[in-house]
Amino acid sequence: MTLALLARSVSDLLFLPPIGAAMALIVGAPNLPLAQPRNVVLGHLIGCLTGVAVLHLMGPSIIAAAIAAGLCFALMLVARAAHSPATATAMVAVLMPNHDGYFGDARFIAFVVASAVLIVVLGLLANRLRGLQYPEYWW
């Protein structure tokens, strides 16, 4: 709910599916590497940076979004921070309808990082309430 209100306030509703998927991993499978804080935060950061870069190189298109997703996943593997929902973040960055130049890019990147940190914190609280160990590791 909190993320939906934040996303609506900055007109980035397309970003909700990747964050929702990430939250489902954190709460539903907290022991998976994909759900660990490093993977969530770094994965989404790589996703949004990759998407913004591809957008500026190729423009908004389905082909550019697919390239961004593939490149994003490759970069996440290199960084040892695989987080599959972040590939959707890269696609959203390419296809978002409201691009306000570099200010809009900075706002989007800040929103992505803040959202990723917020869901890790919420996941930590939710899993502790359920008596589950989360995270398995921080970094």
Tab-separated table of N, CA and C in Angstrom, residues 67-131:
chain	number	residue	atom	x	y	z
A	67	ILE	N	16.330	-5.794	-24.775
A	67	ILE	CA	17.792	-5.692	-24.678
A	67	ILE	C	18.190	-5.262	-23.266
A	68	ALA	N	17.472	-4.306	-22.708
A	68	ALA	CA	17.763	-3.844	-21.344
A	68	ALA	C	17.610	-4.984	-20.341
A	69	ALA	N	16.578	-5.786	-20.481
A	69	ALA	CA	16.357	-6.900	-19.557
A	69	ALA	C	17.496	-7.914	-19.646
A	70	GLY	N	17.895	-8.281	-20.848
A	70	GLY	CA	18.988	-9.242	-21.012
A	70	GLY	C	20.312	-8.711	-20.494
A	71	LEU	N	20.605	-7.468	-20.831
A	71	LEU	CA	21.843	-6.843	-20.373
A	71	LEU	C	21.836	-6.704	-18.847
A	72	CYS	N	20.716	-6.327	-18.309
A	72	CYS	CA	20.576	-6.195	-16.858
A	72	CYS	C	20.876	-7.523	-16.167
A	73	PHE	N	20.304	-8.606	-16.673
A	73	PHE	CA	20.526	-9.898	-16.013
A	73	PHE	C	21.991	-10.308	-16.110
A	74	ALA	N	22.611	-10.054	-17.255
A	74	ALA	CA	24.042	-10.361	-17.396
A	74	ALA	C	24.871	-9.569	-16.382
A	75	LEU	N	24.561	-8.287	-16.230
A	75	LEU	CA	25.292	-7.454	-15.275
A	75	LEU	C	25.056	-7.903	-13.832
A	76	MET	N	23.846	-8.329	-13.530
A	76	MET	CA	23.566	-8.827	-12.185
A	76	MET	C	24.369	-10.097	-11.903
A	77	LEU	N	24.502	-10.959	-12.895
A	77	LEU	CA	25.298	-12.171	-12.702
A	77	LEU	C	26.758	-11.827	-12.449
A	78	VAL	N	27.287	-10.882	-13.207
A	78	VAL	CA	28.669	-10.444	-13.012
A	78	VAL	C	28.853	-9.864	-11.610
A	79	ALA	N	27.882	-9.104	-11.141
A	79	ALA	CA	27.943	-8.471	-9.817
A	79	ALA	C	27.573	-9.437	-8.685
A	80	ARG	N	27.229	-10.671	-9.024
A	80	ARG	CA	26.773	-11.659	-8.038
A	80	ARG	C	25.583	-11.125	-7.242
A	81	ALA	N	24.643	-10.534	-7.962
A	81	ALA	CA	23.456	-9.943	-7.335
A	81	ALA	C	22.205	-10.249	-8.145
A	82	ALA	N	22.050	-11.504	-8.533
A	82	ALA	CA	20.898	-11.884	-9.353
A	82	ALA	C	19.597	-11.670	-8.584
A	83	HIS	N	18.677	-10.976	-9.226
A	83	HIS	CA	17.354	-10.716	-8.656
A	83	HIS	C	16.404	-10.562	-9.843
A	84	SER	N	15.721	-11.627	-10.198
A	84	SER	CA	14.937	-11.652	-11.431
A	84	SER	C	13.913	-10.524	-11.571
A	85	PRO	N	13.224	-10.076	-10.523
A	85	PRO	CA	12.303	-8.946	-10.719
A	85	PRO	C	12.988	-7.675	-11.224
A	86	ALA	N	14.285	-7.553	-10.984
A	86	ALA	CA	14.996	-6.352	-11.432
A	86	ALA	C	15.123	-6.283	-12.953
A	87	THR	N	14.987	-7.418	-13.647
A	87	THR	CA	14.982	-7.349	-15.112
A	87	THR	C	13.745	-6.586	-15.587
A	88	ALA	N	12.649	-6.734	-14.862
A	88	ALA	CA	11.444	-5.964	-15.190
A	88	ALA	C	11.645	-4.483	-14.894
A	89	THR	N	12.444	-4.175	-13.870
A	89	THR	CA	12.767	-2.780	-13.582
A	89	THR	C	13.482	-2.153	-14.771
A	90	ALA	N	14.402	-2.892	-15.381
A	90	ALA	CA	15.110	-2.392	-16.572
A	90	ALA	C	14.123	-2.131	-17.707
A	91	MET	N	13.180	-3.031	-17.895
A	91	MET	CA	12.184	-2.857	-18.953
A	91	MET	C	11.292	-1.654	-18.675
A	92	VAL	N	10.877	-1.488	-17.426
A	92	VAL	CA	10.028	-0.357	-17.051
A	92	VAL	C	10.761	0.956	-17.306
A	93	ALA	N	12.046	0.996	-16.978
A	93	ALA	CA	12.823	2.223	-17.201
A	93	ALA	C	12.818	2.615	-18.670
A	94	VAL	N	12.822	1.644	-19.560
A	94	VAL	CA	12.804	1.928	-20.998
A	94	VAL	C	11.417	2.337	-21.469
A	95	LEU	N	10.386	1.739	-20.910
A	95	LEU	CA	9.027	1.929	-21.431
A	95	LEU	C	8.177	2.944	-20.667
A	96	MET	N	8.699	3.486	-19.572
A	96	MET	CA	7.920	4.449	-18.791
A	96	MET	C	7.475	5.622	-19.663
A	97	PRO	N	6.205	6.009	-19.567
A	97	PRO	CA	5.710	7.072	-20.440
A	97	PRO	C	6.193	8.474	-20.075
A	98	ASN	N	6.530	8.727	-18.826
A	98	ASN	CA	6.896	10.079	-18.393
A	98	ASN	C	8.403	10.199	-18.198
A	99	HIS	N	9.094	10.596	-19.237
A	99	HIS	CA	10.535	10.814	-19.140
A	99	HIS	C	10.792	12.313	-19.107
A	100	ASP	N	11.408	12.763	-18.031
A	100	ASP	CA	11.678	14.186	-17.859
A	100	ASP	C	13.169	14.472	-17.938
A	101	GLY	N	13.852	13.855	-18.874
A	101	GLY	CA	15.283	14.088	-19.024
A	101	GLY	C	16.064	13.562	-17.843
A	102	TYR	N	17.208	14.166	-17.583
A	102	TYR	CA	18.094	13.672	-16.536
A	102	TYR	C	17.497	13.839	-15.139
A	103	PHE	N	16.693	14.872	-14.926
A	103	PHE	CA	16.022	15.025	-13.639
A	103	PHE	C	15.072	13.857	-13.406
A	104	GLY	N	14.325	13.496	-14.432
A	104	GLY	CA	13.413	12.357	-14.333
A	104	GLY	C	14.161	11.055	-14.102
A	105	ASP	N	15.313	10.901	-14.752
A	105	ASP	CA	16.134	9.707	-14.544
A	105	ASP	C	16.611	9.622	-13.100
A	106	ALA	N	17.096	10.737	-12.566
A	106	ALA	CA	17.582	10.765	-11.185
A	106	ALA	C	16.449	10.468	-10.207
A	107	ARG	N	15.278	11.022	-10.481
A	107	ARG	CA	14.108	10.782	-9.630
A	107	ARG	C	13.726	9.308	-9.659
A	108	PHE	N	13.742	8.713	-10.851
A	108	PHE	CA	13.406	7.297	-10.996
A	108	PHE	C	14.420	6.419	-10.263
A	109	ILE	N	15.697	6.707	-10.419
A	109	ILE	CA	16.735	5.917	-9.761
A	109	ILE	C	16.601	6.029	-8.244
A	110	ALA	N	16.364	7.229	-7.740
A	110	ALA	CA	16.182	7.414	-6.298
A	110	ALA	C	14.944	6.650	-5.815
A	111	PHE	N	13.880	6.693	-6.587
A	111	PHE	CA	12.649	5.982	-6.239
A	111	PHE	C	12.889	4.484	-6.196
A	112	VAL	N	13.636	3.960	-7.162
A	112	VAL	CA	13.937	2.525	-7.219
A	112	VAL	C	14.733	2.100	-5.983
A	113	VAL	N	15.790	2.820	-5.692
A	113	VAL	CA	16.634	2.458	-4.551
A	113	VAL	C	15.853	2.566	-3.242
A	114	ALA	N	15.101	3.644	-3.077
A	114	ALA	CA	14.301	3.805	-1.861
A	114	ALA	C	13.264	2.684	-1.734
A	115	SER	N	12.639	2.315	-2.826
A	115	SER	CA	11.644	1.236	-2.805
A	115	SER	C	12.289	-0.093	-2.448
A	116	ALA	N	13.450	-0.370	-3.014
A	116	ALA	CA	14.147	-1.628	-2.727
A	116	ALA	C	14.539	-1.701	-1.250
A	117	VAL	N	15.049	-0.615	-0.715
A	117	VAL	CA	15.406	-0.583	0.707
A	117	VAL	C	14.152	-0.748	1.567
A	118	LEU	N	13.076	-0.075	1.193
A	118	LEU	CA	11.833	-0.162	1.951
A	118	LEU	C	11.287	-1.585	1.984
A	119	ILE	N	11.295	-2.292	0.874
A	119	ILE	CA	10.755	-3.658	0.885
A	119	ILE	C	11.658	-4.609	1.659
A	120	VAL	N	12.959	-4.352	1.680
A	120	VAL	CA	13.843	-5.172	2.516
A	120	VAL	C	13.491	-4.967	3.991
A	121	VAL	N	13.294	-3.720	4.384
A	121	VAL	CA	12.920	-3.426	5.777
A	121	VAL	C	11.562	-4.046	6.109
A	122	LEU	N	10.588	-3.887	5.219
A	122	LEU	CA	9.267	-4.476	5.454
A	122	LEU	C	9.346	-5.999	5.496
A	123	GLY	N	10.170	-6.571	4.625
A	123	GLY	CA	10.365	-8.023	4.624
A	123	GLY	C	11.014	-8.509	5.906
A	124	LEU	N	11.958	-7.739	6.402
A	124	LEU	CA	12.608	-8.068	7.668
A	124	LEU	C	11.560	-8.110	8.792
A	125	LEU	N	10.724	-7.081	8.845
A	125	LEU	CA	9.681	-7.035	9.877
A	125	LEU	C	8.670	-8.171	9.718
A	126	ALA	N	8.202	-8.377	8.500
A	126	ALA	CA	7.198	-9.420	8.252
A	126	ALA	C	7.734	-10.807	8.584
A	127	ASN	N	8.972	-11.068	8.189
A	127	ASN	CA	9.536	-12.393	8.463
A	127	ASN	C	9.837	-12.588	9.942
A	128	ARG	N	10.253	-11.543	10.633
A	128	ARG	CA	10.484	-11.651	12.085
A	128	ARG	C	9.168	-11.923	12.812
A	129	LEU	N	8.089	-11.259	12.370
A	129	LEU	CA	6.777	-11.508	12.978
A	129	LEU	C	6.334	-12.955	12.776
A	130	ARG	N	6.746	-13.540	11.671
A	130	ARG	CA	6.405	-14.939	11.378
A	130	ARG	C	7.386	-15.917	12.017
A	131	GLY	N	8.412	-15.402	12.681
A	131	GLY	CA	9.405	-16.259	13.325
A	131	GLY	C	10.431	-16.832	12.363
